[in-house]
Short mmCIF file of C-alpha atoms in Angstrom, two decimals:
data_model
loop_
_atom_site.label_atom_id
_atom_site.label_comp_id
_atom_site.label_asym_id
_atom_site.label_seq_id
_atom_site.Cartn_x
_atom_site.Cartn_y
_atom_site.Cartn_z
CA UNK A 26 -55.98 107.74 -5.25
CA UNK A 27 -56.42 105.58 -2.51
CA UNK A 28 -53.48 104.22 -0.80
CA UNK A 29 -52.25 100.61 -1.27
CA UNK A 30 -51.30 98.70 2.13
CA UNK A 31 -47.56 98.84 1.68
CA UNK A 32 -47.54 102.43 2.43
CA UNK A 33 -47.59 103.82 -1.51
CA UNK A 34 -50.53 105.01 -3.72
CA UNK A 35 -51.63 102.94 -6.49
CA UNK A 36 -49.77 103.20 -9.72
CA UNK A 37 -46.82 105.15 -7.63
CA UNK A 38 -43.39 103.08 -7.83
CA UNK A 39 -40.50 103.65 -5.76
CA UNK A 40 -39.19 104.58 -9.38
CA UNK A 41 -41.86 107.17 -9.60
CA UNK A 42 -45.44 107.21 -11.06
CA UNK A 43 -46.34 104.93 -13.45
CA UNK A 44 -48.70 106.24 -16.13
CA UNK A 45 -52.33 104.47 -15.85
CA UNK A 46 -53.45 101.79 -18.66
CA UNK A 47 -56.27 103.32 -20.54
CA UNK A 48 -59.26 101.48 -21.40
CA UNK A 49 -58.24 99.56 -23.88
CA UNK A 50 -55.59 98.04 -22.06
CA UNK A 51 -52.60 99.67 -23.71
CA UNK A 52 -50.02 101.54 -21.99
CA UNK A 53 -49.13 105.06 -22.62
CA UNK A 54 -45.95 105.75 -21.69
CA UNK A 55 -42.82 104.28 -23.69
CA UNK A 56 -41.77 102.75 -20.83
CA UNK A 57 -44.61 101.05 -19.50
CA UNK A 58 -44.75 99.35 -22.98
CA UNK A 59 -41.17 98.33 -22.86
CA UNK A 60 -42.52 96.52 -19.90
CA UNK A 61 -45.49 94.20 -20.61
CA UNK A 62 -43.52 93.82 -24.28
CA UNK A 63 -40.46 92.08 -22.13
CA UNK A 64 -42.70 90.11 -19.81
CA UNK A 65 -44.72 88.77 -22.93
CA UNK A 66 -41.05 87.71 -23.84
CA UNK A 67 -40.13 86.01 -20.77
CA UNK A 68 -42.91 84.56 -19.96
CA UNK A 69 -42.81 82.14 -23.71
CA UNK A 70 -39.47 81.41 -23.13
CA UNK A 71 -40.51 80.30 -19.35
CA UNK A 72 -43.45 79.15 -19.50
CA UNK A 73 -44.48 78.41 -23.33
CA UNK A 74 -41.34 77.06 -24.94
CA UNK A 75 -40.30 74.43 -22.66
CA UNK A 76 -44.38 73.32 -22.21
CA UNK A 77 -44.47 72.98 -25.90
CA UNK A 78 -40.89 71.07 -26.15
CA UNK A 79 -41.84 68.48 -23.74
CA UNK A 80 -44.82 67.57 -25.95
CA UNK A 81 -42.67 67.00 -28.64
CA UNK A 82 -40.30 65.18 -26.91
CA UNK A 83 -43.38 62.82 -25.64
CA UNK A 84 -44.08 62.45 -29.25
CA UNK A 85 -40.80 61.78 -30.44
CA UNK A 86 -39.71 59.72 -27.88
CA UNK A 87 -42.78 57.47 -27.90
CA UNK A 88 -42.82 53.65 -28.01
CA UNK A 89 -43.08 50.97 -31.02
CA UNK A 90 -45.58 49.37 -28.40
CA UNK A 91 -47.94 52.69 -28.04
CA UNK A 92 -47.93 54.03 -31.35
CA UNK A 93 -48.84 49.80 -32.51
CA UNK A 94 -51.38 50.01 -29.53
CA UNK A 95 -52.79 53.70 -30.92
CA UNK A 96 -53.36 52.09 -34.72
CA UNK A 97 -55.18 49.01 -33.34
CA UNK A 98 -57.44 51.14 -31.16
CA UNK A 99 -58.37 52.81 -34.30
CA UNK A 100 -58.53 50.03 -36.50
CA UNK A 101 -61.29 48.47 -33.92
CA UNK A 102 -63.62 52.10 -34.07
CA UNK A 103 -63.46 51.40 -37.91
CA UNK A 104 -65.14 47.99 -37.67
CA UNK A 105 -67.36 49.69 -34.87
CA UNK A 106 -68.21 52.13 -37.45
CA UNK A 107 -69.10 49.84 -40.49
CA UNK A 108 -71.29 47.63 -37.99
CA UNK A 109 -73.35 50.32 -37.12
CA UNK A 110 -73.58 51.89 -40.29
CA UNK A 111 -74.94 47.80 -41.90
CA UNK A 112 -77.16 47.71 -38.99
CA UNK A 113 -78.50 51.21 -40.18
CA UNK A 114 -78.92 50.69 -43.45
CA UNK A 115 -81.54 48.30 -43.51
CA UNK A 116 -79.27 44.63 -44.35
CA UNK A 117 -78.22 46.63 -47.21
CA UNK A 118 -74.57 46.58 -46.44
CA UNK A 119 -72.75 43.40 -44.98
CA UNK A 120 -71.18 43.32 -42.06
CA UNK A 121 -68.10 42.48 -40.83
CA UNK A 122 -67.61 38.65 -39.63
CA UNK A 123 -64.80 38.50 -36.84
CA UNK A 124 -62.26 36.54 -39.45
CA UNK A 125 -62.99 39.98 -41.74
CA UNK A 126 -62.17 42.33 -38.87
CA UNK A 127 -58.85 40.19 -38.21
CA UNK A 128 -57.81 39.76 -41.68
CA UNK A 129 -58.59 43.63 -41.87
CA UNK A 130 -55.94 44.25 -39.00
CA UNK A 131 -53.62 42.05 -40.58
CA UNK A 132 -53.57 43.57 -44.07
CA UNK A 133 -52.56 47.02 -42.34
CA UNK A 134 -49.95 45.04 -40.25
CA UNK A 135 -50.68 45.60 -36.74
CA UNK A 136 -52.01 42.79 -35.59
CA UNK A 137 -49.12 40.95 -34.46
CA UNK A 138 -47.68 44.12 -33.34
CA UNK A 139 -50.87 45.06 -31.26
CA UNK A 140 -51.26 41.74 -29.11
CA UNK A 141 -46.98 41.89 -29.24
CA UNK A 142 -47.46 45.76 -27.56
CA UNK A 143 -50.54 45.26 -25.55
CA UNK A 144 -48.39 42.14 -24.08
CA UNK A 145 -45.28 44.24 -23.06
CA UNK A 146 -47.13 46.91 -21.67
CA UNK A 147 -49.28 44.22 -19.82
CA UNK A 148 -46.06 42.29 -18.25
CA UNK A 149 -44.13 45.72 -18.10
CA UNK A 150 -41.30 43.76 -19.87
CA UNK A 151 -37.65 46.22 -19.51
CA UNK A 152 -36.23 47.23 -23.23
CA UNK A 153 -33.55 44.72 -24.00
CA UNK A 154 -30.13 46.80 -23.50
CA UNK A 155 -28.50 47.68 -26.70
CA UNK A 156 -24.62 46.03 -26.17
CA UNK A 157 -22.06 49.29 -26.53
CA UNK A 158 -20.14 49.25 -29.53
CA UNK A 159 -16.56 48.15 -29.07
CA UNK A 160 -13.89 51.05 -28.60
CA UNK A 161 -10.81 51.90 -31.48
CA UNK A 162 -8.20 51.09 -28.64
CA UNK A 163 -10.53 47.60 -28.17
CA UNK A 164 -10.06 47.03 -31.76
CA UNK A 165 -6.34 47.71 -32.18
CA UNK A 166 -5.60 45.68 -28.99
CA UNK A 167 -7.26 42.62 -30.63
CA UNK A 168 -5.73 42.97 -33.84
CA UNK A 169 -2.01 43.47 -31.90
CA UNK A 170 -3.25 40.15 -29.52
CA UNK A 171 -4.96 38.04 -32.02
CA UNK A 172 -2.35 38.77 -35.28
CA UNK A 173 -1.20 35.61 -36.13
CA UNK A 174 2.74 35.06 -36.38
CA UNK A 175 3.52 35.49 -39.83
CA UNK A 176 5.71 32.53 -41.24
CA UNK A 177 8.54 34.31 -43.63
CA UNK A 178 8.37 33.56 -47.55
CA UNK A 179 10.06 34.70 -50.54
CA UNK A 180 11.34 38.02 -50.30
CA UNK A 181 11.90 40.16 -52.73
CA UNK A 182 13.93 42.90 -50.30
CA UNK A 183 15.86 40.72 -47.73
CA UNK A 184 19.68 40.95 -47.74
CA UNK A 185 21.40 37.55 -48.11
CA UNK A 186 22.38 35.92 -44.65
CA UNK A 187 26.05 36.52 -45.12
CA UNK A 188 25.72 39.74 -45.48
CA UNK A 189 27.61 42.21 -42.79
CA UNK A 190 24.32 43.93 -40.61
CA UNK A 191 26.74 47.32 -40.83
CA UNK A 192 27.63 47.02 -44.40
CA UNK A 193 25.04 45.55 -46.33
CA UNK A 194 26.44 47.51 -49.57
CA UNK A 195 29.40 46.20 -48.63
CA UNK A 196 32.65 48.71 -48.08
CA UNK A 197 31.99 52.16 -49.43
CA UNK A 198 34.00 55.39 -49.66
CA UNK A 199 37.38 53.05 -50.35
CA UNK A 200 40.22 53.68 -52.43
CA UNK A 201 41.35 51.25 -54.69
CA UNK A 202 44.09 50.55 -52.63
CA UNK A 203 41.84 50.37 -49.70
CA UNK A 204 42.18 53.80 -47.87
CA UNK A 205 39.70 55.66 -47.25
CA UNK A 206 38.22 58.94 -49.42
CA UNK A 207 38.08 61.01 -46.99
CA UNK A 208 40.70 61.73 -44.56
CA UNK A 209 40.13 62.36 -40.85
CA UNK A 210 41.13 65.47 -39.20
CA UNK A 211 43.43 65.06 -36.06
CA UNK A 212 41.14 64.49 -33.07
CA UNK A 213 41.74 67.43 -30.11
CA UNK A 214 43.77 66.44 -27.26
CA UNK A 215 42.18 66.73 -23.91
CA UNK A 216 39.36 68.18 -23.06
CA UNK A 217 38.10 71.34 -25.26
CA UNK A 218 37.73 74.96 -23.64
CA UNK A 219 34.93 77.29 -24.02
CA UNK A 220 36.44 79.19 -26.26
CA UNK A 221 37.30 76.25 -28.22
CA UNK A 222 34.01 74.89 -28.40
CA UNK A 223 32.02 78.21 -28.98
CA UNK A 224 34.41 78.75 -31.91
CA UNK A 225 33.82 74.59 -32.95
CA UNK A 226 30.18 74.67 -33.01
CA UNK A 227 30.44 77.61 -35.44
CA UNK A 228 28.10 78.29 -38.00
CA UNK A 229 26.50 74.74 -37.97
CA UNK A 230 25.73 74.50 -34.44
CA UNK A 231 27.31 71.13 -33.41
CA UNK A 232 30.81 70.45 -32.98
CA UNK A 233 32.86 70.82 -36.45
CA UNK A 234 36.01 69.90 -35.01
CA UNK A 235 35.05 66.23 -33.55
CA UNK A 236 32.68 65.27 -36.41
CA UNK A 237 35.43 66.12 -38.85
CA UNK A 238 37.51 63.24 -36.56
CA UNK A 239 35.07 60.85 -36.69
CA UNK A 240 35.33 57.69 -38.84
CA UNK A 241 31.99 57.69 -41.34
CA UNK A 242 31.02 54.09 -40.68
CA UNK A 243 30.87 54.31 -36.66
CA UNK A 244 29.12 51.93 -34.88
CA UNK A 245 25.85 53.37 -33.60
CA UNK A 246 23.87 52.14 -30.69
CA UNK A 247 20.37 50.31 -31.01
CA UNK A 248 17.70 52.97 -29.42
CA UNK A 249 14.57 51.44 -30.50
CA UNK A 250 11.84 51.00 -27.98
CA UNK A 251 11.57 47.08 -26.48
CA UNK A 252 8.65 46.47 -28.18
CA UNK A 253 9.30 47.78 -31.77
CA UNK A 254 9.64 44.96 -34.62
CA UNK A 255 13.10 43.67 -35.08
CA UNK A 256 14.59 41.30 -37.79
CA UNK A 257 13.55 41.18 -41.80
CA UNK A 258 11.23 38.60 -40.55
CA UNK A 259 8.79 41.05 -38.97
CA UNK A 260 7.78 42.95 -41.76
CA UNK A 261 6.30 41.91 -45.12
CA UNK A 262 8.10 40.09 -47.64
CA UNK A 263 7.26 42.47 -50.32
CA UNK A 264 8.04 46.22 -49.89
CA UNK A 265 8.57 48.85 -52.61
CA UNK A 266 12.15 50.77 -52.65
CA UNK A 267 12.89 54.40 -52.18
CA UNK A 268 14.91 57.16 -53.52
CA UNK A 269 16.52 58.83 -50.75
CA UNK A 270 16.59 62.62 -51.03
CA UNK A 271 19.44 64.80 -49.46
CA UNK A 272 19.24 68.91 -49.30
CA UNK A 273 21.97 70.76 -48.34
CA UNK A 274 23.32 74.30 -48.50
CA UNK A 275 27.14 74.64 -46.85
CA UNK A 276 26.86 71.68 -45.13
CA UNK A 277 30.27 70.64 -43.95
CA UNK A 278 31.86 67.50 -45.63
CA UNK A 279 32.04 65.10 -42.39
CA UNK A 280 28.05 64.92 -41.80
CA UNK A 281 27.21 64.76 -45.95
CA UNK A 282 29.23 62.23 -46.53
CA UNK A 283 28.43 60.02 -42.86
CA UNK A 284 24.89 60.97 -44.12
CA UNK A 285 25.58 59.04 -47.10
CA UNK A 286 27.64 56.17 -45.88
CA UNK A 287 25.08 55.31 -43.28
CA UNK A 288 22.28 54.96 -45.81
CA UNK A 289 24.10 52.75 -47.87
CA UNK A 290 25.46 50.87 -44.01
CA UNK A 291 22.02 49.69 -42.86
CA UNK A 292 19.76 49.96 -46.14
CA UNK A 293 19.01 47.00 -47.96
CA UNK A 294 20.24 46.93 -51.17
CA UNK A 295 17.09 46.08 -53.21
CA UNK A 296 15.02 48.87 -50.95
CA UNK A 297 17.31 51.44 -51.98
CA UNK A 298 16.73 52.38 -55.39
CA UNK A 299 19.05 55.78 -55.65
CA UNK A 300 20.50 58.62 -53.44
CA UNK A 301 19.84 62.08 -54.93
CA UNK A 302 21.88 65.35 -53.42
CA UNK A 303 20.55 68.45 -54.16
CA UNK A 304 22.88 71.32 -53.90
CA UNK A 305 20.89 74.82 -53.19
CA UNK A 306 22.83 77.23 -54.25
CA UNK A 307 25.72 76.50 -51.82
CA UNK A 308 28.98 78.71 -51.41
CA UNK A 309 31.33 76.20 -49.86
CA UNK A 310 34.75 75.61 -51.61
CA UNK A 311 34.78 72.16 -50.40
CA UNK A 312 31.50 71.15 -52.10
CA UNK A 313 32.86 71.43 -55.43
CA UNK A 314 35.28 68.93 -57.11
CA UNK A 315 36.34 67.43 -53.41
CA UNK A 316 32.48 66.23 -53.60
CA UNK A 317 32.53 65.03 -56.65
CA UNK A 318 35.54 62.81 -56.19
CA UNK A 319 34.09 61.17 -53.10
CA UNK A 320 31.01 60.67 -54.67
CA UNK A 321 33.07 58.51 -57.55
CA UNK A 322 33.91 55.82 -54.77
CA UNK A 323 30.11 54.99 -54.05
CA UNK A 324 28.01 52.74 -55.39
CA UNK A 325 26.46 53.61 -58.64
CA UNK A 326 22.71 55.09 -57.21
CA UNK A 327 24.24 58.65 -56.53
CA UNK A 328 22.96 61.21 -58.22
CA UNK A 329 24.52 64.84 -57.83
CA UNK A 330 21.67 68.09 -58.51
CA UNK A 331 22.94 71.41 -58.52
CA UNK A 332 20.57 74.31 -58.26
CA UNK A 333 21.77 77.62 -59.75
CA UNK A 334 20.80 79.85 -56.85
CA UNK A 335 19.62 79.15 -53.09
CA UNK A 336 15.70 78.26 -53.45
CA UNK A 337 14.89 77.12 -50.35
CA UNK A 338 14.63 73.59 -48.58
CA UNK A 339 11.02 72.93 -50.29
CA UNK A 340 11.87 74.15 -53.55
CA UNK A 341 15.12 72.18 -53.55
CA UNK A 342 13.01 68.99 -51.97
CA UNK A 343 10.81 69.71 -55.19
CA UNK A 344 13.46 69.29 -57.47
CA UNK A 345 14.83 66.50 -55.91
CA UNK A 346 11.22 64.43 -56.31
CA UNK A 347 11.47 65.42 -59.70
CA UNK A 348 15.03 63.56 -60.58
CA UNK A 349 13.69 60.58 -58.27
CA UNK A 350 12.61 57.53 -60.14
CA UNK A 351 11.99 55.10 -57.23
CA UNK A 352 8.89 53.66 -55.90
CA UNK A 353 8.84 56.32 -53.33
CA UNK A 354 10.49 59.40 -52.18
CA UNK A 355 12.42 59.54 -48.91
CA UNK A 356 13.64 62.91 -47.36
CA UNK A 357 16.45 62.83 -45.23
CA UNK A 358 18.37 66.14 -43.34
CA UNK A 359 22.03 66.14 -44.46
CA UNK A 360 23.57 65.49 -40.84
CA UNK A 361 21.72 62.45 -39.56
CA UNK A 362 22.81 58.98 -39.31
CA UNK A 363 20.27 55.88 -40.07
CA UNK A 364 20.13 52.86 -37.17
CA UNK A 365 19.43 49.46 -38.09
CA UNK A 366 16.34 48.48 -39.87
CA UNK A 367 15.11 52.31 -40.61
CA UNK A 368 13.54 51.64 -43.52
CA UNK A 369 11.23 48.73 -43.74
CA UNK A 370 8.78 50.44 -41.03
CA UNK A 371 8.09 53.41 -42.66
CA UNK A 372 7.40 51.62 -46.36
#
């Protein structure tokens, strides 16, 4: 074994010895095999792969002009080709006059398109660019820009213009003699402790004490954003009405019934089809016949469910869509308080 010029025998590796190929050209060690098997691998996924990718991508991605430029090559080798073959045969078989040839080319449609392609490619002409298509944001900016100002028609929703913007049912939760149904508790003097306020916001995690001393038809401020639509004149003169859907389970008296008030405050009257209160199960002395008597001073669109046993907010919401008979179905949490103009947006 003669020595190679690097200093090592042939077949020796700094590994160790490498087992000679035999005649054949097989190897005859596992390893050896292992080997060739991994550089037959790499060397399609090198080498052979991408080669053979390109030339797909070359005939994928070629022109309109060359393929048109490719068929009226050929089409010109066929008239060739029938020539040659008349000339051949003796004056046997006709041959082809130039206005056959062309009308030829023309029947298999590549006439035009072979002077059109042989054109381009002579003048080089650039593709013409394709314009981008217009964005969603581009699209909702010029339907916010370009909406026309809608001129206000017969309504079939639209409170009359007397009516009060706070009270467009009108007074609710009165007395006959005027006073309300539900008496305030004595607001606390001064400023509450710690103690006070830990004990306050007990179970129901706001303040018991001051919402129990708050009048149910407060004034609320206007928090919509600048640019949100304001006045019945913004939104469509025909909208379908709701039944407004209340779950609660212990809530206390002062936020159900300034729930309540407020819906019937700043709804319209002909968008508010009903109120339904669905009871789940609840404990609470104070939502038994003290309830019931408040809810004899509303308007008539109160309906009062009461579940046998605690269910859960969705199965209680479930019942409550199925004692709606309104257009649609609006859930509401049993301590909130609507602003002006809640409604017509969402419907």
């Amino acid at each position: 074994m003669l020595p190679r010029p690097g200093g090592r025998p042939r077949g020796v590796r700094r590994g160790g010895l490498r087992a000679p190929h035999s005649g054949g050209g097989s190897c005859l060690d596992d390893g050896c095999v292992v080997r060739c098997t991994w550089r037959r691998v790499l060397f399609c996924l090198v080498v052979a792969v991408p080669f053979v990718h390109f030339g797909m991508l070359l005939t994928l991605h070629a022109s309109p002009a060359t393929v048109a430029s490719a068929v009226v090559h050929e089409v010109d080798e066929l008239v060739h080709k029938h020539d040659a073959a008349a000339a051949n045969s003796g004056g046997d078989r006709q041959r082809l006059r130039p206005n056959d040839a062309l009308a030829f080319r023309s029947e298999l449609g590549v006439d035009a398109a072979g002077d059109r392609a042989q054109q381009q490619q002579r003048q080089r002409l650039p593709p013409t660019p394709t314009p981008p298509p217009p964005s969603i944001i581009a699209n909702i900016a010029a339907a916010v820009v370009g909406k026309p100002k809608r001129v206000a028609g017969p309504s079939n929703w639209r409170p009359p213009p007397d009516a009060h913007p706070e009270q467009l049912h009108g007074p609710v939760g009165l007395r006959a003699d005027g006073s309300p149904g539900f008496a305030l508790r004595p607001a606390p003097v001064g400023e509450m402790s710690k103690e006070e306020k830990v004990k306050a916001h007990t179970p129901f995690c706001f303040n018991k004490v001051i919402s129990d001393s708050t009048p149910l038809d407060r004034p609320v401020p206007d928090v919509r954003h600048e640019k949100c639509p304001r006045g019945a004149d913004s939104f469509p003169d025909t909208l379908p009405n709701t039944s407004v859907v209340f779950v609660f389970f212990n809530e206390p008296l002062s936020t159900l019934f300034r729930s309540i008030v407020s819906v019937f405050n700043r709804t319209p009257p002909k968008l508010l089809h009903e109120i339904i209160l669905v009871d789940d199960g609840s404990s609470s002395e104070w939502l038994g016949q003290e309830l019931e008597d408040f809810l004899e001073l509303l308007p008539d669109k109160v309906k009062l469910v009461r579940m046998e046993k605690r269910e859960g907010l969705m199965a209680a919401r479930v019942n409550g869509a199925k004692a709606a008979t309104g257009d649609t179905i609006t859930f509401l949490d049993s301590h909130i308080e609507c602003n002006k103009e809640w409604l017509p947006p969402p419907l």
